[in-house]
Amino acid sequence: MSTPSDSAGGRVLRTLHGDLELPVFLPDATRGVVRGLDADDLRACGIGALVVNAFHLQSHPGMNTLRALDGLHAFMHWPAPIMTDSGGFQVLSLLAGSSKRGSITKKGVRLRLRDGGDCRLLTPEKCIRHQFMAGADVLVCLDYCTHPAAPHEEQRRSVDFTVLWAAACRQEFDRLVEATGRRPLVFAVVQGGNDASLRRECAERLLEIGFDGYGFGGWPVADGGRLVDMVQFVAELIPQEHPRWGLGIGKPGNLVRAAQCGYSVFDCTIPTRDARHRRLYVFRTPPESAAAQPDEFCDTVYMQDDRHRRDARPVDESCDCPCCRNYSRAYLHHLFQVWDPLALRLATMHNLRFYARLMGALR
Ligand SMILES: [Zn+2]
């Protein structure tokens, strides 16, 4: 199988909707939208690709609707690469709340989205079919995400099911490629919790099946916010020619550390969620200094602080985003005070531009 990235160090991810220079940060357009922003806004921030959650899209607008409307790219008016997340993490969150919500078996995940609602079976084949029908450029296999504190038997089961499902996903993927002549990329996710031997086994068995890229599954961050040791361990298990995806790694300092471990594809809700919570990222030192001082190069600014009320400076004087180019901290503070939707749009654009500039510097 050919690899999706340049053989010389894997610095480019080649997709059906264009090449992505690595490392790259993909904002979460979970339900088909980065809240409050349209495609032009995203481009103005230097965003080159998005992650959409296939699991949520099944509920709304529904896969048949998406197909009838010529797929995700046309629907979202987004001409660049789209990665679809299979939803393993969401499934874990739903099941963690209550066993009445469903169960996990060899066949896949049986889920009840609402109390008393119908049970739906999400099989690995269906999961890949949905992402393929949606027209995604990078598909992700269904995986069984566990909590790091889960007992050994559950971590064991998670690796066995993740590999079993990945094999089924790969088979279904190959069948769809053959039937349509369309060849997107397909990634698998390495599970195994904090158990090194399980992580190694999972990576080896997935590599044997063969995927374009590999993700770090489970919880990448320990209490206190530092990356867990497994993040580096898993990166070292994956040969360099394959892009490594650091699922859910999102604090700026952790992105730098993960990129130094070899991860090159990132997605996280942190910049967009923090923007909605009025928390904005600013560079303390030039972006180029991030690699040398991952704990020092940035700061957060809380826009609700009263000290911004008369501050005529932009959020970040070094930033070229539409918010910093055109508006003061005082105006953004005011927009948040009167709770105008423009505050969310400008703040989100600023944070995404910060992440795009950080990625640019790491490249
Ligand atoms: Zn800015």
PDB file of C-alpha atoms and ligand atoms in Angstrom, residues 280-282 314-325 346-347 349-354 357, ligand 1:
ATOM      1  CA  LEU A 280      -8.084  33.837  24.340  1.00  0.00           C
ATOM      2  CA  TYR A 281      -4.570  32.631  23.560  1.00  0.00           C
ATOM      3  CA  VAL A 282      -1.736  35.075  22.975  1.00  0.00           C
ATOM      4  CA  PRO A 314      -5.767  44.318  19.967  1.00  0.00           C
ATOM      5  CA  VAL A 315      -5.964  40.961  21.791  1.00  0.00           C
ATOM      6  CA  ASP A 316      -2.485  40.081  20.474  1.00  0.00           C
ATOM      7  CA  GLU A 317      -0.368  42.741  18.823  1.00  0.00           C
ATOM      8  CA  SER A 318       1.495  40.115  16.788  1.00  0.00           C
ATOM      9  CA  CYS A 319      -1.721  38.539  15.410  1.00  0.00           C
ATOM     10  CA  ASP A 320      -3.087  39.111  11.889  1.00  0.00           C
ATOM     11  CA  CYS A 321      -6.574  37.638  12.448  1.00  0.00           C
ATOM     12  CA  PRO A 322      -9.671  39.728  11.547  1.00  0.00           C
ATOM     13  CA  CYS A 323     -10.343  40.334  15.257  1.00  0.00           C
ATOM     14  CA  CYS A 324      -6.871  41.712  16.017  1.00  0.00           C
ATOM     15  CA  ARG A 325      -6.568  43.600  12.726  1.00  0.00           C
ATOM     16  CA  LEU A 346     -14.241  37.124  16.616  1.00  0.00           C
ATOM     17  CA  ALA A 347     -12.909  35.257  19.654  1.00  0.00           C
ATOM     18  CA  MET A 349     -11.346  33.305  14.829  1.00  0.00           C
ATOM     19  CA  HIS A 350      -8.572  34.675  17.001  1.00  0.00           C
ATOM     20  CA  ASN A 351      -7.980  31.373  18.815  1.00  0.00           C
ATOM     21  CA  LEU A 352      -7.994  29.378  15.575  1.00  0.00           C
ATOM     22  CA  ARG A 353      -5.511  31.817  14.053  1.00  0.00           C
ATOM     23  CA  PHE A 354      -3.302  31.330  17.130  1.00  0.00           C
ATOM     24  CA  ARG A 357       0.276  30.203  13.519  1.00  0.00           C
TER      25      ARG A 357
HETATM   26 ZN    ZN B   1      -5.977  37.662  16.616  1.00  0.00          ZN
END
